[in-house]
Amino acid sequence: MCGIIGYKGNKDGNEVVLKGLHSLEYRGYDSWGIASVHENEIKIIKKVGQIGHIKLKDLGFPKSNLALGHTRWATHGGVSEINAHPHLSKNKKIVVVHNGIVENFQELRRFLEEQGFEFISETDSEIFPHLIEYFMEQKINFEGAVRRTLNKIEGSFAIVAINLESKEMVGARHGSPLVAGIGNGEFFLASDVPPFLAYTKKAVYLDDGELTIINKHIKFINIETGKEIKKQHQTIEWDVEQAKKGKYPHFMLKEINEQKDTIKLAAEQPPELIKKVTKMIEDARGVFFVGCGTSYHACVSAAYVFAKISKIHVNVVIASEFSEYEDFLTDKTLVVALSQSGETADLLEAIRTAKKHNCKTFSVVNVVGSSLTRLCDRNIMMNAGPEICVLSTKSYTSQLTILLLLAYSVAGKLGKAKELIDTVSKSVGEIIDTNLKKLKQLATKIKDATDFFLIGRGLAFPSALEGALKIKEISYIHAEGFAGAELKHGTIALIEDGVPVFVLSTPATRHLILSNAMEIKSRGGYIIGIDSEDNDVFDYFIKVPDVGNAEPILWIIPIQIFSYYIALARGCDPDKPRNLAKSVTVK
Ligand code: F6R
C-alpha cells in the first residue's frame, strides 16, 4: 500500500509531487509527506490525515526541480507525523520514501544503532536512508550504496531516494510497484501512472530486482549484479481525464456510471486471445480461480457460470489461502488470477506458488503493465480505464463480463455471450438512471440500520457476498451475504423488526428464494427485492431485467448505488473508506 512519487526535471517538483500525491491517495491516506530538495538542504513537510485540499502555497517551499512524496497506509508504527514519510538519513543528505515492508527491520535497526545511527520514527522504512548513508560513509557512490542497502533488505519495497549532494534520484522495486515516466528532459517515478499522465505517456515499468538512477539521463540496473539493463518504454493509453472526477462529486459515482460503457469494452477482446485462453481451460487438468475481496467474489461467480454454462468444475480459492492447495498443482493445472490492480500481494504470491509447480496461468486484470501481467502466461485486460475509488465497482462487472465470455467460449457458444452482453450493457444505463434518486431516498431512510443481510441462490449468491462487502466497507455498517437457504441455519437469529435484507431473486431461483424471504419477513425483516418482477413479499422493489446467465452483472449495480448513498447519508467519504487502501501490496 502507500503511494510514492519522485520528480526530477525543469518544472516545480513541489507542484508535480503535490498533484501526484492527490492522484495516488487511493493507495493510502493516513498521512502524507513531501521532500523538496534545494542547493544545500532538503526541506520536509509531513502531516497526519489526507492530503486532499492541501495547496502548493500551504507547503511553504521555494521552487525546486527535485522532489519526492508519499501518502501512507500505516503498517509499522502508528499514524503520526514522525512516522509519516519521507525519512532522512542522519546527515540529512539522503531522503527516502518507501512502499512495502522490511521484514528484517529489527535486525538492521539494531545493526545501525550499534553504528551510531539514531532512529527518529518507529517505521521499518527509516532503515533505508540510514543504511544508504552507512555505505556512502565507506566511500561508495550513491547508486552503489543504494544497491548494497537493497541487497540487505528482506521483504518488499518500492523506494524513491534522493541524494542532496549529487542531486541524483534513484527508484527501485521488489514486490511493490514502481513505474518511471519519461518526459521531455524530465523524469517521474511513481507507484502508478496517473501522477504523470498529464506530462507524459511514456512509461517504463520496473520489474522486481531492478533499480533506476536518474541524473541528466535515466538508466536501469540490476540490483544484485549492478549490470545495466535495456528496457523498452510503453505508451500509456489511459487519458488524463479518465483519472479525474470530472462532473461527478466522487470517483465512486463516476465509476458506477462508467459501467454504461465498461461492460461493453470488457467484451471487446482479441478473438485470438479468447481462443488461446479457451484452449488453456479445455486442456487443463484442474482449474483454480484465485483472487481477493471483490475479485474473489468474481471467482465465486466463475464457479457458477463455468458449472452452468461450460459444464466444467473449477476450484475457487482466496488468494492468501492458495498455498494450502500446493499438493494438487502440476504442470497441467491452470491457475486464473482475477485482479483490478494486478498488484495485490496475496494474489502475486499465489501466482508465484503456481509458477513454482509449472502451472499454466492467465489473468483477468485492469492495470496495464502491473506485476500480475508480467507474471502470468497470458493476460485478458478489462479495458475499464483507471478505477480510482478505493471500492471496486466497474472492475467487478468487467470481470463478470469476461468470465461470461470465457464460459460461453468453452461451451462453444461465444456468439450467445456477445448477444447477452450486448443486451446487458444496453440495460445498465436505464438501471442507473432510474435508480439513482430512488436508492438515495431508500439509503437515507434506512441509514441507521445496524445490520444488513443479503441473500441469493445460485448465480445470485456471489452477488450477495459482493453486495455485503460494498455496504460494509463504505458505510461501516455490518453486512453479510448468504446463500438463500443458509440464513436459517443460524444467522436468522439476528433478524428482528426492521432489519433490512436484500433478496436477489431470479426466475430460476424465485420459488425458493421467495420462501426464504418470507421466513425473514415473518420475523420482522424489511425485504428489499431485486428481481425482474415485483412480489408481495418485497417491502421495497428494485427492478432489473431478466438477462439469464448475465444477471450477476446487473444485480450488483443497484447495490453499488445504494452503498454510495448510504455512505453519504452517514457522512462517510465514499472514495476513501477508513482503514482501507486500493492496492493491498502487503501480505
Ligand atoms: C473491495 C475491494 C477489494 C479488492 C481487493 C483485491 O471493494 O476493492 O476487496 O477487490 O483488495 O484487489 P485487486 O482486484 O486489485 O486484486
Coordinates of C-alpha atoms and ligand atoms in Angstrom, one line a residue:
M1 CA 0.0 0.0 0.0
C2 CA 1.1 3.6 0.2
G3 CA 1.8 5.8 -2.8
I4 CA 5.2 7.1 -3.7
I5 CA 6.4 9.7 -6.2
G6 CA 9.6 11.4 -7.3
Y7 CA 10.3 14.1 -9.8
K8 CA 13.4 15.5 -11.5
G9 CA 13.1 18.0 -14.3
N10 CA 12.5 21.6 -15.1
K11 CA 9.1 22.1 -13.6
D12 CA 8.5 22.9 -9.9
G13 CA 8.9 19.5 -8.4
N14 CA 6.8 20.5 -5.3
E15 CA 3.8 21.1 -7.5
V16 CA 4.3 17.9 -9.6
V17 CA 4.7 15.9 -6.4
L18 CA 1.7 17.5 -4.6
K19 CA -0.6 16.9 -7.6
G20 CA 0.8 13.4 -8.0
L21 CA 0.0 12.6 -4.3
H22 CA -3.6 13.8 -4.9
S23 CA -3.9 11.1 -7.5
L24 CA -2.1 8.4 -5.5
E25 CA -4.1 9.0 -2.4
Y26 CA -6.3 5.9 -3.2
R27 CA -3.3 3.8 -2.1
G28 CA -3.4 5.1 1.4
Y29 CA -4.4 8.2 3.2
D30 CA -3.4 8.0 6.9
S31 CA -0.7 10.7 6.5
W32 CA 1.5 12.3 3.8
G33 CA 4.8 14.0 3.3
I34 CA 6.9 15.8 0.7
A35 CA 10.6 16.5 0.5
S36 CA 11.8 19.4 -1.6
V37 CA 15.4 19.4 -2.5
H38 CA 17.4 22.7 -2.6
E39 CA 21.0 23.7 -3.1
N40 CA 22.2 22.9 0.4
E41 CA 19.2 21.4 2.2
I42 CA 16.2 19.1 1.9
K43 CA 13.0 20.7 3.2
I44 CA 10.4 18.3 4.5
I45 CA 6.7 18.7 5.4
K46 CA 4.7 15.8 6.9
K47 CA 1.1 15.8 8.1
V48 CA -1.4 13.3 9.5
G49 CA -4.6 12.9 7.5
Q50 CA -5.5 13.2 3.9
I51 CA -3.6 15.5 1.5
G52 CA -7.0 16.3 0.0
H53 CA -7.2 20.0 -0.1
I54 CA -3.6 21.0 0.5
K55 CA -2.5 23.7 -1.9
L56 CA 1.0 24.4 -3.2
K57 CA 1.3 27.6 -1.1
D58 CA 0.5 25.6 2.1
L59 CA 3.7 23.7 1.6
G60 CA 5.7 26.9 2.1
F61 CA 8.6 25.7 -0.1
P62 CA 10.6 27.7 -2.6
K63 CA 10.6 26.2 -6.1
S64 CA 12.6 23.1 -6.7
N65 CA 13.3 20.8 -9.6
L66 CA 13.8 17.8 -7.5
A67 CA 11.2 16.5 -5.0
L68 CA 9.6 13.3 -3.7
G69 CA 6.4 12.5 -1.8
H70 CA 4.5 9.8 0.0
T71 CA 0.9 9.0 1.0
R72 CA 0.8 6.4 3.7
W73 CA -1.2 3.4 4.8
A74 CA 0.4 2.5 8.1
T75 CA 2.0 -0.9 8.7
H76 CA 4.9 -0.5 11.1
G77 CA 4.4 2.4 13.5
G78 CA 1.2 4.3 14.3
V79 CA -0.2 7.1 12.3
S80 CA 1.8 10.2 13.3
E81 CA 3.8 13.0 11.7
I82 CA 7.0 11.3 12.9
N83 CA 6.1 8.0 11.3
A84 CA 5.0 9.7 8.0
H85 CA 7.4 9.6 5.1
P86 CA 9.8 10.9 3.8
H87 CA 12.6 9.8 6.1
L88 CA 16.0 11.5 6.3
S89 CA 19.4 10.0 6.9
K90 CA 21.5 11.1 10.0
N91 CA 23.5 13.7 8.0
K92 CA 20.2 14.9 6.4
K93 CA 21.6 14.4 2.9
I94 CA 19.6 11.3 1.8
V95 CA 15.8 11.3 1.7
V96 CA 13.7 8.2 1.1
V97 CA 10.0 7.2 0.6
H98 CA 9.1 3.6 0.8
N99 CA 6.1 1.4 0.0
G100 CA 6.4 -2.2 1.3
I101 CA 7.6 -4.0 4.4
V102 CA 11.1 -4.6 5.7
E103 CA 10.8 -8.0 7.3
N104 CA 14.4 -8.0 8.8
F105 CA 13.9 -4.4 10.1
Q106 CA 14.7 -5.2 13.7
E107 CA 18.0 -6.8 12.9
L108 CA 19.0 -4.0 10.6
R109 CA 17.9 -1.3 13.1
R110 CA 20.0 -3.0 15.8
F111 CA 23.0 -3.0 13.5
L112 CA 22.6 0.6 12.5
E113 CA 22.1 1.7 16.1
E114 CA 25.3 0.0 17.0
Q115 CA 27.0 2.1 14.3
G116 CA 25.6 5.3 16.0
F117 CA 22.5 5.9 13.9
E118 CA 19.6 7.2 15.8
F119 CA 16.1 6.3 14.7
I120 CA 13.5 9.0 15.0
S121 CA 10.4 7.1 13.9
E122 CA 9.0 3.7 14.7
T123 CA 8.9 2.7 11.0
D124 CA 10.7 0.0 9.2
S125 CA 11.3 2.4 6.3
E126 CA 13.7 4.6 8.2
I127 CA 16.2 1.8 7.7
F128 CA 16.7 2.9 4.0
P129 CA 18.3 6.4 4.4
H130 CA 20.5 5.4 7.3
L131 CA 21.8 2.3 5.6
I132 CA 22.5 4.2 2.4
E133 CA 24.4 6.8 4.4
Y134 CA 26.3 4.0 6.2
F135 CA 27.5 2.6 2.9
M136 CA 28.3 6.1 1.5
E137 CA 30.5 6.7 4.5
Q138 CA 32.6 3.9 3.2
K139 CA 33.3 5.9 0.0
I140 CA 30.7 4.0 -2.1
N141 CA 28.8 6.2 -4.5
F142 CA 25.1 6.8 -4.1
E143 CA 24.0 4.2 -6.7
G144 CA 26.3 1.6 -5.1
A145 CA 25.2 2.4 -1.6
V146 CA 21.5 2.1 -2.6
R147 CA 22.3 -1.3 -4.2
R148 CA 24.1 -2.6 -1.2
T149 CA 21.2 -1.4 1.0
L150 CA 18.6 -3.1 -1.1
N151 CA 20.6 -6.3 -1.2
K152 CA 20.4 -6.4 2.6
I153 CA 16.6 -6.0 2.7
E154 CA 14.3 -8.9 3.3
G155 CA 10.7 -8.1 2.4
S156 CA 9.1 -5.9 -0.2
F157 CA 9.9 -2.4 -1.4
A158 CA 9.4 0.2 -3.9
I159 CA 11.5 3.2 -3.0
V160 CA 12.4 6.6 -4.3
A161 CA 15.6 8.1 -2.8
I162 CA 17.4 11.4 -3.5
N163 CA 21.0 12.4 -2.7
L164 CA 21.3 16.1 -1.8
E165 CA 24.9 16.3 -2.9
S166 CA 24.8 14.7 -6.3
K167 CA 21.1 15.7 -6.9
E168 CA 20.5 12.2 -8.2
M169 CA 17.2 10.3 -7.8
V170 CA 17.0 6.6 -7.5
G171 CA 14.0 4.3 -7.7
A172 CA 13.9 0.6 -7.1
R173 CA 11.4 -2.2 -6.7
H174 CA 11.0 -5.6 -5.2
G175 CA 7.4 -6.7 -4.7
S176 CA 5.8 -3.3 -4.7
P177 CA 5.0 -1.4 -7.9
L178 CA 7.1 1.4 -9.4
V179 CA 6.9 2.9 -12.8
A180 CA 9.2 5.5 -14.4
G181 CA 7.6 8.3 -16.6
I182 CA 9.9 9.7 -19.2
G183 CA 9.1 13.2 -20.4
N184 CA 11.0 15.8 -22.3
G185 CA 14.1 16.4 -20.2
E186 CA 12.2 15.4 -17.1
F187 CA 11.6 12.1 -15.2
F188 CA 8.9 10.8 -12.9
L189 CA 8.9 7.8 -10.6
A190 CA 5.6 6.7 -9.1
S191 CA 3.6 3.7 -7.8
D192 CA 1.2 4.1 -10.7
V193 CA 0.8 6.2 -13.9
P194 CA -1.9 8.8 -13.0
P195 CA 0.6 11.2 -11.3
F196 CA 2.5 11.7 -14.6
L197 CA -0.2 11.2 -17.2
A198 CA -0.7 15.0 -17.7
Y199 CA 3.0 15.3 -18.6
T200 CA 4.0 12.2 -20.5
K201 CA 2.5 8.9 -21.7
K202 CA 5.9 7.2 -22.0
A203 CA 6.4 4.8 -19.2
V204 CA 8.9 2.1 -18.2
Y205 CA 7.6 -0.4 -15.6
L206 CA 10.3 -1.7 -13.3
D207 CA 10.5 -5.4 -12.6
D208 CA 11.4 -6.9 -9.3
G209 CA 15.1 -6.6 -8.6
E210 CA 15.6 -3.5 -10.8
L211 CA 16.8 -0.1 -10.0
T212 CA 16.7 3.2 -11.9
I213 CA 19.1 6.0 -11.5
I214 CA 18.2 9.5 -12.8
N215 CA 20.7 12.3 -13.2
K216 CA 20.7 14.0 -16.6
H217 CA 19.6 10.7 -18.1
I218 CA 17.8 7.6 -16.9
K219 CA 19.5 4.2 -16.5
F220 CA 18.1 0.9 -15.4
I221 CA 20.3 -1.5 -13.4
N222 CA 20.0 -5.0 -11.9
I223 CA 20.1 -4.5 -8.1
E224 CA 22.1 -7.7 -7.4
T225 CA 24.7 -7.5 -10.2
G226 CA 24.9 -3.8 -10.8
K227 CA 24.7 -4.5 -14.6
E228 CA 22.8 -2.1 -16.8
I229 CA 19.5 -3.4 -18.3
K230 CA 18.0 -2.2 -21.5
K231 CA 14.3 -1.6 -21.0
Q232 CA 11.6 -0.6 -23.5
H233 CA 9.1 2.1 -22.8
Q234 CA 5.3 1.6 -23.2
T235 CA 2.8 4.2 -24.3
I236 CA 0.0 4.6 -21.8
E237 CA -3.3 4.7 -23.4
W238 CA -5.2 6.0 -20.4
D239 CA -6.3 9.6 -20.7
V240 CA -5.6 12.1 -18.0
E241 CA -9.3 13.0 -18.0
Q242 CA -10.2 9.4 -17.1
A243 CA -8.3 9.7 -13.9
K244 CA -10.2 12.9 -12.9
K245 CA -13.6 13.2 -11.3
G246 CA -14.9 15.5 -14.0
K247 CA -18.6 16.5 -13.3
Y248 CA -19.0 13.9 -10.6
P249 CA -18.7 14.6 -6.8
H250 CA -17.0 11.3 -6.2
F251 CA -15.0 8.8 -8.2
M252 CA -17.3 6.1 -7.0
L253 CA -20.3 7.7 -8.7
K254 CA -18.3 8.3 -11.8
E255 CA -17.1 4.7 -11.9
I256 CA -20.6 3.3 -11.3
N257 CA -21.8 5.4 -14.2
E258 CA -18.9 4.3 -16.4
Q259 CA -20.3 0.8 -16.4
K260 CA -22.6 2.1 -19.2
D261 CA -19.5 1.7 -21.3
T262 CA -17.0 -0.5 -19.5
I263 CA -19.1 -3.7 -19.7
K264 CA -19.1 -3.5 -23.4
L265 CA -15.4 -2.6 -23.5
A266 CA -14.6 -5.7 -21.4
A267 CA -16.2 -7.9 -24.0
E268 CA -14.1 -6.4 -26.8
Q269 CA -11.3 -8.9 -26.6
P270 CA -8.9 -10.0 -29.3
P271 CA -10.5 -13.2 -30.8
E272 CA -7.1 -14.9 -30.9
L273 CA -6.6 -14.4 -27.2
I274 CA -10.0 -15.7 -26.3
K275 CA -9.3 -18.8 -28.4
K276 CA -6.0 -19.4 -26.7
V277 CA -7.3 -18.9 -23.2
T278 CA -10.3 -21.1 -24.0
K279 CA -7.9 -23.8 -25.1
M280 CA -5.9 -23.4 -21.8
I281 CA -9.1 -24.0 -19.9
E282 CA -10.1 -27.0 -22.0
D283 CA -6.6 -28.6 -21.8
A284 CA -6.2 -28.1 -18.1
R285 CA -6.4 -30.9 -15.6
G286 CA -7.7 -28.9 -12.6
V287 CA -8.6 -25.2 -12.9
F288 CA -8.2 -22.8 -9.9
F289 CA -9.6 -19.3 -9.8
V290 CA -7.9 -17.0 -7.3
G291 CA -8.5 -13.5 -6.1
C292 CA -9.0 -11.3 -3.1
G293 CA -12.0 -9.3 -1.9
T294 CA -14.2 -8.2 -4.7
S295 CA -12.1 -10.1 -7.2
Y296 CA -12.6 -13.2 -5.1
H297 CA -16.3 -12.8 -5.3
A298 CA -15.9 -12.7 -9.1
C299 CA -14.1 -16.0 -8.7
V300 CA -17.0 -17.4 -6.8
S301 CA -19.2 -16.3 -9.7
A302 CA -16.8 -18.1 -12.1
A303 CA -17.6 -21.4 -10.3
Y304 CA -21.3 -21.0 -11.0
V305 CA -21.0 -19.8 -14.6
F306 CA -18.5 -22.4 -15.6
A307 CA -20.6 -25.2 -14.0
K308 CA -23.8 -23.9 -15.5
I309 CA -22.6 -22.8 -19.0
S310 CA -19.5 -24.8 -19.8
K311 CA -20.3 -27.8 -17.6
I312 CA -16.9 -27.8 -16.0
H313 CA -15.9 -27.7 -12.4
V314 CA -13.4 -25.0 -11.3
N315 CA -11.9 -24.6 -7.9
V316 CA -12.2 -21.2 -6.3
V317 CA -9.6 -20.2 -3.6
I318 CA -9.0 -16.9 -1.7
A319 CA -5.5 -16.0 -3.0
S320 CA -4.0 -15.8 0.5
E321 CA -5.1 -19.4 1.1
F322 CA -3.8 -20.8 -2.1
S323 CA -0.6 -22.3 -0.8
E324 CA -2.7 -24.8 1.1
Y325 CA -3.5 -26.4 -2.3
E326 CA 0.1 -26.8 -3.4
D327 CA -0.1 -30.6 -3.3
F328 CA -2.7 -30.5 -6.2
L329 CA -0.6 -28.3 -8.5
T330 CA 1.1 -29.8 -11.6
D331 CA 2.2 -28.6 -15.0
K332 CA -1.3 -29.5 -16.2
T333 CA -3.1 -27.2 -13.7
L334 CA -4.4 -23.9 -14.8
V335 CA -4.5 -21.0 -12.3
V336 CA -6.6 -18.0 -13.3
A337 CA -5.9 -14.8 -11.4
L338 CA -8.5 -12.1 -11.1
S339 CA -7.4 -8.6 -10.1
Q340 CA -8.2 -5.0 -10.8
S341 CA -4.8 -3.6 -9.8
G342 CA -2.6 -6.6 -10.6
E343 CA -0.6 -5.6 -7.6
T344 CA -2.3 -7.4 -4.7
A345 CA 0.5 -9.1 -2.8
D346 CA -1.5 -12.2 -1.8
L347 CA -2.5 -12.8 -5.4
L348 CA 1.0 -12.3 -6.7
E349 CA 2.2 -14.8 -4.1
A350 CA -0.4 -17.3 -5.2
I351 CA 0.8 -17.0 -8.8
R352 CA 4.4 -17.4 -7.7
T353 CA 3.3 -20.6 -6.0
A354 CA 1.6 -21.7 -9.2
K355 CA 4.7 -21.0 -11.2
K356 CA 6.8 -23.0 -8.8
H357 CA 4.8 -26.0 -9.8
N358 CA 4.9 -25.1 -13.5
C359 CA 1.2 -24.5 -13.7
K360 CA -0.3 -22.6 -16.6
T361 CA -1.6 -19.2 -15.7
F362 CA -3.6 -16.4 -17.1
S363 CA -5.0 -13.2 -15.5
V364 CA -8.1 -11.0 -15.9
V365 CA -6.7 -7.7 -14.9
N366 CA -7.3 -4.0 -15.4
V367 CA -3.9 -2.2 -14.9
V368 CA -1.7 -2.4 -17.9
G369 CA 2.0 -3.2 -17.0
S370 CA 1.1 -4.3 -13.5
S371 CA 3.1 -7.0 -11.7
L372 CA 0.5 -9.6 -12.4
T373 CA 0.6 -9.1 -16.2
R374 CA 4.3 -9.8 -16.0
L375 CA 3.9 -13.0 -14.0
C376 CA 1.1 -14.7 -16.0
D377 CA 1.4 -16.6 -19.3
R378 CA -1.4 -14.6 -20.8
N379 CA -3.5 -11.6 -19.7
I380 CA -7.0 -10.5 -20.6
M381 CA -7.2 -6.8 -20.0
M382 CA -10.5 -5.5 -18.6
N383 CA -10.3 -2.2 -20.6
A384 CA -12.1 -0.4 -17.7
G385 CA -9.8 2.6 -17.5
P386 CA -8.4 3.8 -14.2
E387 CA -10.5 2.8 -11.1
I388 CA -9.6 5.4 -8.5
C389 CA -12.3 4.9 -5.9
V390 CA -11.0 2.5 -3.3
L391 CA -14.1 0.3 -3.7
S392 CA -14.2 -1.9 -6.8
T393 CA -17.3 -1.2 -8.9
K394 CA -16.7 -1.2 -12.6
S395 CA -13.8 -3.6 -12.4
Y396 CA -16.2 -6.2 -10.8
T397 CA -18.7 -6.0 -13.6
S398 CA -15.9 -6.1 -16.2
Q399 CA -14.5 -9.3 -14.5
L400 CA -18.0 -10.9 -14.6
T401 CA -18.4 -9.9 -18.3
I402 CA -15.1 -11.6 -19.2
L403 CA -15.9 -14.7 -17.2
L404 CA -19.2 -15.0 -19.0
L405 CA -17.4 -14.6 -22.3
L406 CA -15.0 -17.4 -21.4
A407 CA -17.6 -19.7 -20.0
Y408 CA -19.6 -19.5 -23.3
S409 CA -16.5 -19.7 -25.3
V410 CA -15.6 -23.0 -23.6
A411 CA -19.2 -24.2 -24.3
G412 CA -18.6 -23.3 -28.0
K413 CA -21.3 -20.5 -27.8
L414 CA -19.3 -17.3 -27.9
G415 CA -22.0 -15.7 -30.1
K416 CA -24.5 -16.2 -27.3
A417 CA -22.2 -14.5 -24.8
K418 CA -21.9 -11.5 -27.1
E419 CA -25.6 -11.3 -27.5
L420 CA -26.2 -11.4 -23.8
I421 CA -23.5 -8.8 -23.0
D422 CA -24.9 -6.5 -25.6
T423 CA -28.4 -6.8 -24.0
V424 CA -26.9 -6.2 -20.5
S425 CA -24.9 -3.2 -21.5
K426 CA -28.0 -1.6 -23.0
S427 CA -29.8 -2.1 -19.7
V428 CA -27.1 -0.7 -17.5
G429 CA -27.8 3.0 -18.3
E430 CA -31.5 2.6 -17.5
I431 CA -30.9 0.8 -14.2
I432 CA -28.5 3.5 -13.1
D433 CA -30.6 6.4 -14.3
T434 CA -33.9 5.2 -12.9
N435 CA -32.5 4.1 -9.5
L436 CA -30.2 7.0 -8.5
K437 CA -32.9 9.1 -6.9
K438 CA -34.9 6.2 -5.5
L439 CA -32.0 4.5 -3.9
K440 CA -30.8 7.7 -2.4
Q441 CA -34.2 8.0 -0.7
L442 CA -34.0 4.4 0.5
A443 CA -30.5 4.8 1.8
T444 CA -31.5 7.9 3.7
K445 CA -34.5 6.1 5.2
I446 CA -32.5 3.1 6.5
K447 CA -29.2 4.7 7.1
D448 CA -29.3 4.0 10.9
A449 CA -29.7 0.2 10.5
T450 CA -27.0 -1.7 12.4
D451 CA -27.0 -4.9 10.2
F452 CA -27.7 -5.7 6.6
F453 CA -28.2 -9.2 5.2
L454 CA -28.2 -10.1 1.5
I455 CA -29.4 -13.5 0.2
G456 CA -29.2 -15.1 -3.2
R457 CA -29.3 -18.6 -4.6
G458 CA -27.2 -20.0 -7.5
L459 CA -25.7 -17.2 -9.6
A460 CA -27.1 -14.7 -7.2
F461 CA -25.1 -16.0 -4.2
P462 CA -21.7 -14.4 -5.2
S463 CA -23.6 -11.1 -5.8
A464 CA -25.0 -11.3 -2.3
L465 CA -21.4 -11.6 -1.0
E466 CA -20.2 -8.7 -3.1
G467 CA -23.2 -6.6 -2.2
A468 CA -22.4 -7.1 1.5
L469 CA -18.8 -6.1 1.0
K470 CA -19.9 -2.9 -0.8
I471 CA -22.2 -1.9 2.0
K472 CA -19.9 -2.6 4.9
E473 CA -16.7 -1.2 3.6
I474 CA -18.2 2.2 2.8
S475 CA -20.9 2.7 5.4
Y476 CA -19.2 0.8 8.3
I477 CA -22.5 -1.0 8.9
H478 CA -22.3 -4.7 9.5
A479 CA -23.4 -6.6 6.4
E480 CA -23.3 -10.3 5.4
G481 CA -24.2 -12.1 2.3
F482 CA -25.6 -15.7 2.3
A483 CA -26.8 -18.4 0.0
G484 CA -30.6 -18.2 0.3
A485 CA -31.2 -21.2 2.4
E486 CA -28.2 -20.8 4.7
L487 CA -29.5 -17.9 6.8
K488 CA -31.9 -20.2 8.6
H489 CA -29.0 -22.3 9.7
G490 CA -28.2 -19.9 12.4
T491 CA -28.0 -16.2 11.4
I492 CA -31.8 -15.9 11.2
A493 CA -31.5 -15.4 14.9
L494 CA -30.3 -11.9 14.2
I495 CA -33.5 -11.0 12.2
E496 CA -35.8 -8.7 14.2
D497 CA -38.1 -5.8 13.4
G498 CA -36.9 -3.6 10.6
V499 CA -33.6 -5.4 9.8
P500 CA -33.0 -4.8 6.1
V501 CA -32.5 -7.8 3.9
F502 CA -31.7 -7.6 0.2
V503 CA -33.2 -10.5 -1.6
L504 CA -31.6 -11.2 -5.0
S505 CA -34.2 -13.2 -6.9
T506 CA -34.0 -14.7 -10.4
P507 CA -36.6 -16.6 -12.5
A508 CA -34.7 -19.8 -11.9
T509 CA -34.5 -19.5 -8.1
R510 CA -37.6 -17.4 -7.4
H511 CA -39.8 -20.1 -5.9
L512 CA -37.2 -20.9 -3.3
I513 CA -35.6 -17.6 -2.6
L514 CA -39.1 -16.0 -2.1
S515 CA -39.9 -18.6 0.6
N516 CA -36.6 -17.7 2.3
A517 CA -37.6 -14.0 2.0
M518 CA -41.0 -15.0 3.6
E519 CA -39.2 -16.7 6.5
I520 CA -37.3 -13.5 7.1
K521 CA -40.3 -11.2 6.7
S522 CA -42.2 -13.3 9.3
R523 CA -39.6 -12.4 11.8
G524 CA -39.8 -8.7 11.1
G525 CA -37.2 -8.3 8.4
Y526 CA -37.5 -5.4 5.9
I527 CA -37.3 -7.0 2.4
I528 CA -35.6 -5.2 -0.4
G529 CA -36.2 -7.3 -3.5
I530 CA -34.1 -7.2 -6.6
D531 CA -35.8 -9.1 -9.4
S532 CA -37.3 -8.7 -12.9
E533 CA -40.8 -8.8 -11.3
D534 CA -42.3 -7.5 -8.1
N535 CA -43.7 -9.7 -5.4
D536 CA -45.9 -9.2 -2.3
V537 CA -43.1 -10.3 0.0
F538 CA -41.0 -7.3 -1.1
D539 CA -41.3 -4.2 1.1
Y540 CA -39.2 -2.3 -1.5
F541 CA -38.7 -3.4 -5.1
I542 CA -35.8 -2.8 -7.4
K543 CA -36.4 -3.9 -11.0
V544 CA -33.7 -5.4 -13.1
P545 CA -34.4 -7.0 -16.5
D546 CA -34.2 -10.8 -16.8
V547 CA -31.0 -11.4 -18.7
G548 CA -30.5 -15.1 -17.9
N549 CA -26.9 -16.0 -17.1
A550 CA -25.7 -12.5 -17.3
E551 CA -27.9 -11.4 -14.3
P552 CA -24.9 -11.1 -11.9
I553 CA -23.7 -8.2 -13.9
L554 CA -26.9 -6.3 -13.3
W555 CA -27.8 -7.2 -9.7
I556 CA -24.8 -5.6 -8.2
I557 CA -25.4 -2.2 -9.8
P558 CA -28.3 -1.1 -7.6
I559 CA -26.4 -2.3 -4.5
Q560 CA -23.3 -0.2 -5.6
I561 CA -25.6 2.8 -5.9
F562 CA -27.3 2.1 -2.6
S563 CA -23.9 1.7 -0.9
Y564 CA -22.7 5.1 -2.3
Y565 CA -25.8 6.9 -1.0
I566 CA -25.8 5.2 2.4
A567 CA -22.2 6.3 2.8
L568 CA -23.1 9.9 2.0
A569 CA -26.2 9.7 4.3
R570 CA -23.9 8.7 7.2
G571 CA -21.3 11.3 6.4
C572 CA -18.7 8.8 5.2
D573 CA -16.3 9.5 2.3
P574 CA -17.3 7.0 -0.4
D575 CA -13.9 7.3 -2.2
K576 CA -11.7 6.8 0.8
P577 CA -13.2 4.5 3.4
R578 CA -11.4 4.3 6.7
N579 CA -8.6 1.8 7.2
L580 CA -8.6 0.8 3.5
A581 CA -6.3 1.2 0.5
K582 CA -6.9 0.4 -3.1
S583 CA -3.9 -1.7 -3.7
V584 CA -3.1 -4.2 -0.9
T585 CA 0.5 -4.7 -1.6
V586 CA 1.3 -6.3 1.8
K587 CA 0.6 -9.9 2.6
Ligands
F6R1 C1 -13.4 -4.0 -2.4 C2 -12.1 -4.0 -3.0 C3 -11.1 -5.0 -2.5 C4 -10.3 -5.5 -3.7 C5 -9.2 -6.5 -3.3 C6 -8.5 -7.1 -4.4 O1 -14.3 -3.0 -3.0 O2 -11.8 -3.2 -3.7 O3 -11.7 -6.1 -1.8 O4 -11.2 -6.2 -4.6 O5 -8.3 -5.8 -2.5 O6 -7.9 -6.1 -5.3 P1 -7.5 -6.4 -6.7 O7 -8.7 -6.7 -7.5 O8 -6.8 -5.1 -7.2 O9 -6.6 -7.6 -6.7

